[in-house]
Short mmCIF file of C-alpha atoms in Angstrom, two decimals:
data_model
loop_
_atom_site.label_atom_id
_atom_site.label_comp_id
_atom_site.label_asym_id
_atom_site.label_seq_id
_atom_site.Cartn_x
_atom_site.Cartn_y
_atom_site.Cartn_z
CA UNK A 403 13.83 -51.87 35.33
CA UNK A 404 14.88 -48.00 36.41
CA UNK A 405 16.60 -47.68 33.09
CA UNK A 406 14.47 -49.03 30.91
CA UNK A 407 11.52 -46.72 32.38
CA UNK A 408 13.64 -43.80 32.17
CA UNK A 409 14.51 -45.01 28.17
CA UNK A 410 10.94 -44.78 27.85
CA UNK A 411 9.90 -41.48 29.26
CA UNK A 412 12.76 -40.25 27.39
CA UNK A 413 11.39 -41.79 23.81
CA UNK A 414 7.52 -40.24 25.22
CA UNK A 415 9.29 -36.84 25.34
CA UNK A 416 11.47 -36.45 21.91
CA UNK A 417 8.16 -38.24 20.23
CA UNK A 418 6.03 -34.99 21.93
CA UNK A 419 8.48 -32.53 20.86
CA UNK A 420 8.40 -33.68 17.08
CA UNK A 421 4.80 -33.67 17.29
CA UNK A 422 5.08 -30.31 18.58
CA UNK A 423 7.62 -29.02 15.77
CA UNK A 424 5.17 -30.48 12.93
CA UNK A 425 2.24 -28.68 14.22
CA UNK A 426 4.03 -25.86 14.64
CA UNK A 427 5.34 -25.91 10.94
CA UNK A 428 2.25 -26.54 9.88
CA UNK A 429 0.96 -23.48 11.84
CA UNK A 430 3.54 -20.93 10.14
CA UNK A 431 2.86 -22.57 6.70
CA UNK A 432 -0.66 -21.77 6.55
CA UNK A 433 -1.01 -24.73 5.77
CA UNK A 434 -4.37 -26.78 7.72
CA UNK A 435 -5.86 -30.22 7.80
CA UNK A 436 -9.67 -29.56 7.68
CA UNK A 437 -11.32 -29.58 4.36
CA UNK A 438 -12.42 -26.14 3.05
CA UNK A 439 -15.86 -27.28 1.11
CA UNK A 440 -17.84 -24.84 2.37
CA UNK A 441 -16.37 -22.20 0.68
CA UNK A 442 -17.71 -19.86 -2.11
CA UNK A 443 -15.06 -18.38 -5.18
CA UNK A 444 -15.14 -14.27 -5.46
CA UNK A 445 -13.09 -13.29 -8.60
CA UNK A 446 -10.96 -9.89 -8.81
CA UNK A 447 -8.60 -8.17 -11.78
CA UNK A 448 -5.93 -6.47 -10.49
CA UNK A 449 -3.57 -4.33 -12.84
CA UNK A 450 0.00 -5.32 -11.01
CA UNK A 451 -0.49 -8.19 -7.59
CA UNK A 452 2.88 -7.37 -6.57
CA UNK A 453 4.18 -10.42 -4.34
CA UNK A 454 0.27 -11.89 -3.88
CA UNK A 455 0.60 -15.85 -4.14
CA UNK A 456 -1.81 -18.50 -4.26
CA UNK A 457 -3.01 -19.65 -0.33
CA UNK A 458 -2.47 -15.97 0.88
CA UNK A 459 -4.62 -14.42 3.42
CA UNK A 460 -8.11 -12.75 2.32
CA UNK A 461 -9.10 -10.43 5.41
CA UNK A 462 -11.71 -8.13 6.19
CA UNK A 463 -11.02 -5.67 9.14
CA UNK A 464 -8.27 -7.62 9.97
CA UNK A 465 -10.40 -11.17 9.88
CA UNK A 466 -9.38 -13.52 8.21
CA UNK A 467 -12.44 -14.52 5.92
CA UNK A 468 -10.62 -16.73 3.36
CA UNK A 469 -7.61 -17.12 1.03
CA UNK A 470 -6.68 -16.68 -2.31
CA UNK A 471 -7.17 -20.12 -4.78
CA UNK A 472 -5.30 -19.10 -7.94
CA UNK A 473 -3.87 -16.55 -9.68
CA UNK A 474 -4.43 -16.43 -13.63
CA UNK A 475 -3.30 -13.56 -16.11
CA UNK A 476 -7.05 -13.30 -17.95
CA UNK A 477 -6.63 -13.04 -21.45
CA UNK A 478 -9.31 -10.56 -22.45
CA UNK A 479 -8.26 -7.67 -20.17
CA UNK A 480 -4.68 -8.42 -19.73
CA UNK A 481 -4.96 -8.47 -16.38
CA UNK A 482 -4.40 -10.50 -13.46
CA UNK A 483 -7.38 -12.93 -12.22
CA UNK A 484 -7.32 -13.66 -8.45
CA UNK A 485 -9.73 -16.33 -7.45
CA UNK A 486 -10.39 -16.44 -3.49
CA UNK A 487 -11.94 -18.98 -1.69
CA UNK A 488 -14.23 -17.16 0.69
CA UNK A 489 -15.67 -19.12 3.94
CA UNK A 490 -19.57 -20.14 3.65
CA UNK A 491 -20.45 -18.17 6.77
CA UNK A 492 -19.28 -15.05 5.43
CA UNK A 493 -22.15 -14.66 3.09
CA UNK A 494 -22.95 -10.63 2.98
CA UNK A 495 -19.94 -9.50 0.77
CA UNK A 496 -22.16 -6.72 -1.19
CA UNK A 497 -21.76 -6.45 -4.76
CA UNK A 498 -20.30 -3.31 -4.58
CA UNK A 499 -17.09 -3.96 -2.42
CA UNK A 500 -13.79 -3.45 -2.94
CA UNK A 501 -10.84 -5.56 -3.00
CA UNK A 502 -6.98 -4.14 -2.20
CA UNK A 503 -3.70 -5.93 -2.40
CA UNK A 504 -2.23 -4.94 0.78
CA UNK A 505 0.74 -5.31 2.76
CA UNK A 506 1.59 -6.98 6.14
CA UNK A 507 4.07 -4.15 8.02
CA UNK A 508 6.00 -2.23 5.42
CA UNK A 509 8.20 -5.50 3.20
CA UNK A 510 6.14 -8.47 5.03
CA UNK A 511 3.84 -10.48 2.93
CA UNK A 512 1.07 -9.55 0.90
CA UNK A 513 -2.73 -10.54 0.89
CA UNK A 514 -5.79 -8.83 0.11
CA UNK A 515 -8.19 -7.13 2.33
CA UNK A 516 -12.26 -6.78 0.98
CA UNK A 517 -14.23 -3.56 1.80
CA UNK A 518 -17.67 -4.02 2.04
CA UNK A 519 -19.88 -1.62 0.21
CA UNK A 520 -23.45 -0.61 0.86
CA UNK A 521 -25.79 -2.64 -1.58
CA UNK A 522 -28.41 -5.02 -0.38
CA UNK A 523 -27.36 -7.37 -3.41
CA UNK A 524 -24.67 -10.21 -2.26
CA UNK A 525 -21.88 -11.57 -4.42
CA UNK A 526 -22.36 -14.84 -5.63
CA UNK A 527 -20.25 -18.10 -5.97
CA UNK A 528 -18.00 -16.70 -8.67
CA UNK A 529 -18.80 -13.34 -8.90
CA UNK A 530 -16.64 -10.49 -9.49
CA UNK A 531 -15.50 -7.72 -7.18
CA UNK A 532 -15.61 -5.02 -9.68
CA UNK A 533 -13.88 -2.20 -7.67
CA UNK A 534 -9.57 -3.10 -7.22
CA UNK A 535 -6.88 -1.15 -5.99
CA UNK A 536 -3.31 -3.08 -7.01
CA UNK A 537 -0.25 -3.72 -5.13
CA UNK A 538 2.00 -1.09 -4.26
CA UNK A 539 5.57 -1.61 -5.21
CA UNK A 540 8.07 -0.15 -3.52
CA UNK A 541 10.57 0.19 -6.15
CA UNK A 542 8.20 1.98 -8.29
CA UNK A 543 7.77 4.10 -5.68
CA UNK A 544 11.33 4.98 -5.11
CA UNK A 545 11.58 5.45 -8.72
CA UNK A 546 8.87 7.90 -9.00
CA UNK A 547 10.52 9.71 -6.21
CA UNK A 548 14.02 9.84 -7.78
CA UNK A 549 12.49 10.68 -10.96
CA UNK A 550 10.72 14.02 -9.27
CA UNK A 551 13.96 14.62 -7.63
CA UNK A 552 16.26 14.97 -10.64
CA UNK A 553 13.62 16.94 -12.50
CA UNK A 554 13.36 19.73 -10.24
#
C-alpha cells in the first residue's frame, strides 16, 4: 500500500510539471487562450517592416495595447500594410499618432510602438495611422557607414 501511494504522488508530480512546461511554452509563444473579440483593427504603411511578423507586440509606452493581425504588401502604394488588433479599452488612439517599427534591445525582436498625438478625433475600427517611421536595418546601416568610409 506504501508503494503504490508513493507511485501515485510520483504520477501527481511529473503530471504538474508537464502542466507547468505547457503553460510555460505557451507563455514564451505569445501565444493565449482567451478570445480577443473585443478588439478594434488600426491599419499602417510602412516603407521596409524589417523582421515585424504577424502576432507581434503593439505597445504604447512600453504597454502592451495589442498585436499585429496581418501583414499585406498593398498594391496601390507598394507598400507594406500592417493590420493590428488593438484592445477595446484602449479607445483614445488620436487620429494623428504615429506608428514606429521598433526594436526589442539592439538584434531582439521587433514590434511596433504607437505615439499618441494631440487631436480630439479618435481612430476608428480600421482606420489608418497616417504618420510611420520603418524598421531600421542594421545592415543598411553598416552599409551606409562603410560606404561614407571609403569615400572620404
Amino acid at each position: 500500500m506504501r508503494m503504490r501511494i508513493l507511485e501515485i504522488s510520483v504520477g501527481a508530480f511529473v503530471l504538474a510539471g508537464v502542466v507547468a512546461l505547457v503553460g510555460l511554452a505557451l507563455n514564451v509563444s505569445g501565444l493565449n487562450l482567451s478570445n480577443s473579440d473585443n478588439t478594434y483593427t488600426v491599419y499602417a504603411r510602412f516603407e521596409n517592416i524589417g523582421g515585424l511578423t504577424p502576432r507581434a507586440k503593439v505597445t504604447m509606452s512600453g504597454v502592451a495595447i495589442g498585436e499585429v493581425a496581418d501583414i499585406t504588401l498593398d498594391r496601390d502604394m507598394l507598400m507594406a500594410r500592417v493590420a493590428m488588433n488593438i484592445h477595446g479599452n484602449v479607445d483614445f488612439l488620436s487620429v494623428d499618432s504615429s506608428a514606429s517599427i521598433l526594436t526589442a534591445g539592439l538584434l531582439g525582436e521587433q514590434y511596433i510602438g504607437i505615439s499618441v498625438g494631440a487631436e480630439d478625433e479618435n481612430l476608428k475600427d480600421g482606420a489608418y495611422i497616417e504618420d510611420t517611421q520603418s524598421a531600421l536595418v542594421l545592415e543598411d546601416l553598416i552599409g551606409k557607414f562603410l560606404f561614407n568610409e571609403v569615400s572620404e
